[in-house]
Coordinates of C-alpha atoms and ligand atoms in Angstrom, one line a residue:
X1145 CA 8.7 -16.0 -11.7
X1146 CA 6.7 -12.9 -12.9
X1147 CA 4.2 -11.1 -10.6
X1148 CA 1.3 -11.8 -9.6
X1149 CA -1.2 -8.5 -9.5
X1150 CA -4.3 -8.8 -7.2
X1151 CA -6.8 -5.9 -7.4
X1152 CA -10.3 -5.1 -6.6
X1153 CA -12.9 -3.4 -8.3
X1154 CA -12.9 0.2 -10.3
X1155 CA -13.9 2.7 -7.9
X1156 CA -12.5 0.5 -5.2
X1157 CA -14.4 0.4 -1.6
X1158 CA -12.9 -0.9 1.8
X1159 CA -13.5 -4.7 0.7
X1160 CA -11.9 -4.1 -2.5
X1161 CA -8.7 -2.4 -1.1
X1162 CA -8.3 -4.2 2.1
X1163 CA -9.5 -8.1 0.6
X1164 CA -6.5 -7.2 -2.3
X1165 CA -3.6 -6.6 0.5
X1166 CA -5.0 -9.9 2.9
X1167 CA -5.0 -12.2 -0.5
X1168 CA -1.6 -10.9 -1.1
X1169 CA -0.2 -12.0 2.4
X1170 CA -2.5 -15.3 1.3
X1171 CA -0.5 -15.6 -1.9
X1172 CA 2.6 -15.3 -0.6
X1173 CA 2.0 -17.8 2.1
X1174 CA 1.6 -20.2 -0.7
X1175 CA 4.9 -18.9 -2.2
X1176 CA 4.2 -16.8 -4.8
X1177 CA 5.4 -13.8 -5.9
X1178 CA 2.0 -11.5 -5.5
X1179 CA 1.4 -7.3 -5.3
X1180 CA -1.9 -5.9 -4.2
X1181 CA -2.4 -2.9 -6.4
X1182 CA -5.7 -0.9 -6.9
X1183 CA -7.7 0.9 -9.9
X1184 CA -8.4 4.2 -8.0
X1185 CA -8.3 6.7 -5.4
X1186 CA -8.8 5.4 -1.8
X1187 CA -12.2 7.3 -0.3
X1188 CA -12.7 9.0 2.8
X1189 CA -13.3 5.6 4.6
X1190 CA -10.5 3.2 3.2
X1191 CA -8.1 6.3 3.8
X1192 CA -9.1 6.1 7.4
X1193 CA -8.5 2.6 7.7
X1194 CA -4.8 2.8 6.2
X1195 CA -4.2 5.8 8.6
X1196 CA -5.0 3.4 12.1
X1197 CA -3.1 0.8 10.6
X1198 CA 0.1 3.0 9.6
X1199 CA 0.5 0.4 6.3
X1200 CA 1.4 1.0 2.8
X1201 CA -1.3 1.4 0.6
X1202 CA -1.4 -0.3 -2.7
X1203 CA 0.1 1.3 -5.7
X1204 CA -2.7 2.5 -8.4
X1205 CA -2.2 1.0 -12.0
X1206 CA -4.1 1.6 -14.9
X1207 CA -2.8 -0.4 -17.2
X1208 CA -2.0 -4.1 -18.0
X1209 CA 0.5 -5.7 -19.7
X1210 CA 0.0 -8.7 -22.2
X1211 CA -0.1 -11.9 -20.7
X1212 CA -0.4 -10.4 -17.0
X1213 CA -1.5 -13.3 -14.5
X1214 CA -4.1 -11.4 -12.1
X1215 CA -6.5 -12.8 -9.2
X1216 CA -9.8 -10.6 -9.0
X1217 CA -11.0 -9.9 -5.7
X1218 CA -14.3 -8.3 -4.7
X1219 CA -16.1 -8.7 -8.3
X1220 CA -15.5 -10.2 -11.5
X1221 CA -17.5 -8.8 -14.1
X1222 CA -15.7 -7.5 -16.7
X1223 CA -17.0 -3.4 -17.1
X1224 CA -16.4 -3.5 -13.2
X1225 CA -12.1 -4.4 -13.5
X1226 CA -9.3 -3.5 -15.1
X1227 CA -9.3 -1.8 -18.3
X1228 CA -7.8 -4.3 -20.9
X1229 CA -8.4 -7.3 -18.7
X1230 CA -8.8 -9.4 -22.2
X1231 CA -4.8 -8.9 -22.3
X1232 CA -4.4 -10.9 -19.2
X1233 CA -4.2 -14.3 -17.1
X1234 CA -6.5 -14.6 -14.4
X1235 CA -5.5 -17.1 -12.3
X1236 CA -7.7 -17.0 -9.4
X1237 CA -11.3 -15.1 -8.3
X1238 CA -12.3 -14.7 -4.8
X1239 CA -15.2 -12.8 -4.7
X1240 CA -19.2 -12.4 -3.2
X1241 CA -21.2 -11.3 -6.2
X1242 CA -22.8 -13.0 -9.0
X1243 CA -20.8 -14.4 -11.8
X1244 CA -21.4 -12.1 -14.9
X1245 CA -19.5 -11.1 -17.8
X1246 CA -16.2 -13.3 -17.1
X1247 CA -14.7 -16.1 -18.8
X1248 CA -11.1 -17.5 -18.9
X1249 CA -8.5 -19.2 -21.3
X1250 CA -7.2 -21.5 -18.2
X1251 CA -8.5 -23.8 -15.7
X1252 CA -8.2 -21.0 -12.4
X1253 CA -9.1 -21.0 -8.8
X1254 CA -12.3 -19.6 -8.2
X1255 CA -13.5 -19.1 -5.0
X1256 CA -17.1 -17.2 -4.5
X1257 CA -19.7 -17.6 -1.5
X1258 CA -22.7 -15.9 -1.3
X1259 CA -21.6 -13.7 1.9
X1260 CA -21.8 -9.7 2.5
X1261 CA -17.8 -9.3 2.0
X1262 CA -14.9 -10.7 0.2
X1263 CA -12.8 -10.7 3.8
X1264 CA -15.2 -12.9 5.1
X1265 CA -14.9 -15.9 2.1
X1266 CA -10.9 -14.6 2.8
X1267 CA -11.4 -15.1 6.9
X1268 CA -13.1 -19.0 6.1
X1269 CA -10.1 -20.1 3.7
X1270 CA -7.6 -19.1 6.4
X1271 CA -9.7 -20.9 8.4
X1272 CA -9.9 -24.0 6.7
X1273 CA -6.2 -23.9 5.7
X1274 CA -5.0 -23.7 8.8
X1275 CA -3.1 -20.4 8.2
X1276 CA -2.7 -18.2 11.3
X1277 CA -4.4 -14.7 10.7
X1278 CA -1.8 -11.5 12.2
X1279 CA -2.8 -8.8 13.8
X1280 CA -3.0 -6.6 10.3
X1281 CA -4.4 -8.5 8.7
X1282 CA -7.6 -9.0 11.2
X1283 CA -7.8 -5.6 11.2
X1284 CA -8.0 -5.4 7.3
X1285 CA -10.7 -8.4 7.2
X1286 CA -12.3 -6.6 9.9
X1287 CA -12.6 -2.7 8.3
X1288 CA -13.8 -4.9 5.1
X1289 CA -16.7 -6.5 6.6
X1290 CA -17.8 -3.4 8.8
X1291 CA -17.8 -1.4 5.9
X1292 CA -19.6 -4.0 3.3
X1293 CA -22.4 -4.8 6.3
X1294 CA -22.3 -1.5 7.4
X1295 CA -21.6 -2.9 10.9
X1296 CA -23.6 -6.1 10.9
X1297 CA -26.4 -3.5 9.7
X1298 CA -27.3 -4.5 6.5
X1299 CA -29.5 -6.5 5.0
X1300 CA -26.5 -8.2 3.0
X1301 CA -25.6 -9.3 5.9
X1302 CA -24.9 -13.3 6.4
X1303 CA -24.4 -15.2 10.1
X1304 CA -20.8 -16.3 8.3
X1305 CA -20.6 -12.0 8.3
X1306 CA -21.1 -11.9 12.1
X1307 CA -19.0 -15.4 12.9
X1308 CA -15.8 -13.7 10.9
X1309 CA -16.2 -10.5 12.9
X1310 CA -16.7 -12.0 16.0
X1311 CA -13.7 -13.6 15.6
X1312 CA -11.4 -11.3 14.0
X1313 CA -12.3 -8.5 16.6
X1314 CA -10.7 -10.7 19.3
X1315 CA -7.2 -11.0 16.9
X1316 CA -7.1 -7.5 16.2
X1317 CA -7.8 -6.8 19.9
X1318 CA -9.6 -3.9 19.5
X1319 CA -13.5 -2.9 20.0
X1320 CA -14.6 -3.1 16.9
X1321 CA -18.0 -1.5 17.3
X1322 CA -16.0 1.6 18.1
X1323 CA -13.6 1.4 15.8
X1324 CA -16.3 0.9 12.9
X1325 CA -17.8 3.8 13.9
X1326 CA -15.5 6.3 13.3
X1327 CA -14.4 4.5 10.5
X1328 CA -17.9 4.7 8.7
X1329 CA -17.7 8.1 9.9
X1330 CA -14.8 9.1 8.2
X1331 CA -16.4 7.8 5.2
X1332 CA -19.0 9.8 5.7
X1333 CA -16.9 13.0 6.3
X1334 CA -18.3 16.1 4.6
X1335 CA -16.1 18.4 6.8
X1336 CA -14.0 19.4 3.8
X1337 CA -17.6 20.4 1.7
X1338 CA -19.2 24.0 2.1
X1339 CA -22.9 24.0 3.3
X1340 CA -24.1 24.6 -0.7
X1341 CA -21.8 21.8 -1.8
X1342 CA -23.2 19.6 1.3
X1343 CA -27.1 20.3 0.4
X1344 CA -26.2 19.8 -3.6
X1345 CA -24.0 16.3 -3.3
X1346 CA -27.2 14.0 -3.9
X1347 CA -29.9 16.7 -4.5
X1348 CA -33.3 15.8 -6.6
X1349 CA -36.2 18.3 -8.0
X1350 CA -39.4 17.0 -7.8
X1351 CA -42.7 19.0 -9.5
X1352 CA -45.8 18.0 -8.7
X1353 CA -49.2 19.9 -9.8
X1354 CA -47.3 23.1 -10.6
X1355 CA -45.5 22.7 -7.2
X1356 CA -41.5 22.8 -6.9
X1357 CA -39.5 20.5 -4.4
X1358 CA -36.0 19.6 -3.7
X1359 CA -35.2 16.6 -1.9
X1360 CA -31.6 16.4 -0.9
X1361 CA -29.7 13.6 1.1
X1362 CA -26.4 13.2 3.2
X1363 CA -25.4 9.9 5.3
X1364 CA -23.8 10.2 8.1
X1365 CA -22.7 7.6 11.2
X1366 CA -24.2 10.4 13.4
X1367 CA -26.7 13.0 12.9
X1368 CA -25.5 15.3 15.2
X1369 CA -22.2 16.1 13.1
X1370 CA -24.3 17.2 10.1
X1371 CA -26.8 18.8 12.0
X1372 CA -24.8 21.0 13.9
X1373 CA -24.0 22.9 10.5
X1374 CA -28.2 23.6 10.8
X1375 CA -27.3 27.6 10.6
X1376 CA -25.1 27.5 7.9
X1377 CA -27.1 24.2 5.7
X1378 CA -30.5 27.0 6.1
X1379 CA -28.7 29.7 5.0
X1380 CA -28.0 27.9 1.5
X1381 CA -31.1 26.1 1.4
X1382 CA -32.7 29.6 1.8
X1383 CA -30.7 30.8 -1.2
X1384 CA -31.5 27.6 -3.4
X1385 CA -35.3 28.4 -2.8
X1386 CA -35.0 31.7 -3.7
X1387 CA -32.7 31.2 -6.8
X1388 CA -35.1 27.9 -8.0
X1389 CA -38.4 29.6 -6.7
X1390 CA -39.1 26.2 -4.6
X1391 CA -42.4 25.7 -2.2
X1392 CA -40.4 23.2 -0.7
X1393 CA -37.1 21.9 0.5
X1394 CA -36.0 18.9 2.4
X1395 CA -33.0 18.0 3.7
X1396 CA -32.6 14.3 4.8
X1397 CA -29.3 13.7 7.5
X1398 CA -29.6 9.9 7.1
X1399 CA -28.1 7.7 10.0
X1400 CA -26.6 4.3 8.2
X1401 CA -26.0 2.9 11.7
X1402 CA -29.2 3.5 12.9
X1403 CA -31.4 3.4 9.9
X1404 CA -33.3 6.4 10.3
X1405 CA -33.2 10.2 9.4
X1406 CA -33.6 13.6 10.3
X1407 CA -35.1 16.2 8.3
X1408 CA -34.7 20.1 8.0
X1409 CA -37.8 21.5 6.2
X1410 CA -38.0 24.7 4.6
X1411 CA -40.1 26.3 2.8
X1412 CA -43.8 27.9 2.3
X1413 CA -45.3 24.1 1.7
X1414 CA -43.8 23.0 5.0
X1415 CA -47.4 21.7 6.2
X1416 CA -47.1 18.8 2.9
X1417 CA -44.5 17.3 5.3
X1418 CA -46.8 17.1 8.2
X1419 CA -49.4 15.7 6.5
X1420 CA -47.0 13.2 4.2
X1421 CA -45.6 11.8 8.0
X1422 CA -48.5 13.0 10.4
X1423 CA -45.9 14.7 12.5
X1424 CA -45.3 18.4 13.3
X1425 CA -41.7 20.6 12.4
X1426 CA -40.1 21.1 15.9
X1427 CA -38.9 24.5 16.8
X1428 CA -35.3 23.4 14.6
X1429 CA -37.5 23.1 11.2
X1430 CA -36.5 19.4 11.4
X1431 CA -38.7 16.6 11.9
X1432 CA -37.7 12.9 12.7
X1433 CA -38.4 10.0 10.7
X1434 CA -37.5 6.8 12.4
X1435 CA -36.7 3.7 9.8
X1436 CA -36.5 6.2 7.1
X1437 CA -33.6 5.7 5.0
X1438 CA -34.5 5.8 1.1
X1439 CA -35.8 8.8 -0.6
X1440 CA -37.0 7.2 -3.5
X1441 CA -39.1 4.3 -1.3
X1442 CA -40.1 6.5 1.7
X1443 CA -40.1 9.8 1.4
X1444 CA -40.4 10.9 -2.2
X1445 CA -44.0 8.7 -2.4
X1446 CA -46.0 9.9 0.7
X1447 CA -44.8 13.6 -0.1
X1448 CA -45.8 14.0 -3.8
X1449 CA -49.1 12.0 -2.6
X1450 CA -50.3 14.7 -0.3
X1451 CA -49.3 17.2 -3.2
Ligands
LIG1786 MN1 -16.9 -3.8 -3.3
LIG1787 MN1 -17.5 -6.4 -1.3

């Protein structure tokens, strides 16, 4: 019998990675002959997760062969899968998003709820099967639904979310508020950036009435890990007024578990901030915006009003 490949999306996330390797196990509990593979480099976060667990990751492909039977996890549109995807069989979908782009040859098995993660439709058709869930793959449902909810966190968030996490925290046997901590937080790892790259990774330049801003955004699982590089993230925000001739910079640390951010403020317009928020610069040019975590819906607006 020829193989089976199960993959994720392009630019795979912690769903995408770790929903391919449990539907594998799922697959081959049904007796077939099934490989998890992926269409790109693991980030910061996934890499984490396959570090704890001490597994193999899935090989990367690029390429399909005619005729290729596939099941599609995590999406199914077609821009978001494998290149050439025309070429092959799919013979099965499991997935959370809306149905776009896709249409098949052959009757399949198409399984899509309208939860936060893949792992979690995964987690009810173990369920409902009967099939015992290991240790592993717990974990790997688990990692999934932390990182696609952000902990429970986001507003994507379904009670099914919570139920599967609930009870996959008590298979894995470990805390999994903790662990999804760091594991968010190694996603949102920026130790390996200098201060300039941190400030320039998702920086915006506003002008408004012949005024200059820059408002630049990080998120982190914990402020304090960002803001601890507060010398070194002035220094280059310094420079980049200097070299861009700004009145103003802002820096956002936003907290993902916590929803809300802090601000380092530099610059000669620094009162536009106080005004924009009603709230003074502390003595650590930073300023604390509680709830605050889009730029384009909450900050950008009230700042370019007061200018
Ligand atoms: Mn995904
Ligand atoms: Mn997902």
């Amino acid at each position: 019998m020829e193989k089976i490949l199960i993959f994720g999306h392009k630019s795979p996330d912690t769903d995408s990675i770790c929903s391919s390797v449990v539907t594998e196990k799922l697959a081959k509990h049904y007796g077939l002959d099934a490989e998890a593979v992926r269409l790109g480099d693991l980030n910061k976060e996934t890499e984490y997760v396959f570090n704890y667990l001490g597994i193999e990751v899935p090989k990367k492909i690029s390429e399909i062969e005619e005729g290729q039977k596939v099941i599609l996890v995590d999406h199914n549109e077609k821009e978001q899968s494998v290149d050439g995807r025309e070429k092959a069989e799919i013979i099965g979908v499991i997935d959370h998003h809306r149905i776009a782009a896709f249409e098949t040859v052959y009757p399949l098995y198409y399984m899509a709820k309208p939860y936060g993660c893949t792992s979690t439709v995964l987690f009810e058709i173990f369920k409902r099967e009967n099939i015992e869930i290991d240790k592993v793959s717990a974990k790997l449902m688990l990692s999934a639904i932390i990182s696609d909810t952000l902990l429970l966190k986001s507003p994507t968030c379904t009670d099914k979310d919570r139920e599967a996490y609930s009870e996959l925290e008590k298979i894995a046997e470990i805390n999994a508020e903790e662990y999804g901590l760091e594991m968010l937080k190694a996603g949102t790892d920026l130790s390996m950036y200098s201060a300039d790259e941190v400030i320039n990774l998702d920086a915006k330049e506003f002008s408004e009435k012949g005024k200059k801003l820059v408002i630049a955004q990080v998120n982190t699982a914990d402020i304090n890990d960002v803001f601890s590089r507060k010398e070194e993230l002035e220094f280059a925000m310094e420079k980049s007024i200097a070299d861009r001739k700004l009145d103003l910079y802002m820096f956002l640390i936003t907290d993902i578990i916590n929803t809300n951010s802090k601000v380092i403020v530099l610059g000669n317009d620094r009162s536009v901030v106080e005004k924009a928020f009603g709230k003074s610069i502390d003595e650590n040019d930073s300023i604390f915006l509680e709830g605050v975590v889009s730029r384009k819906k909450q900050v950008a607006p009230p700042i370019l009003a007061v200018l």
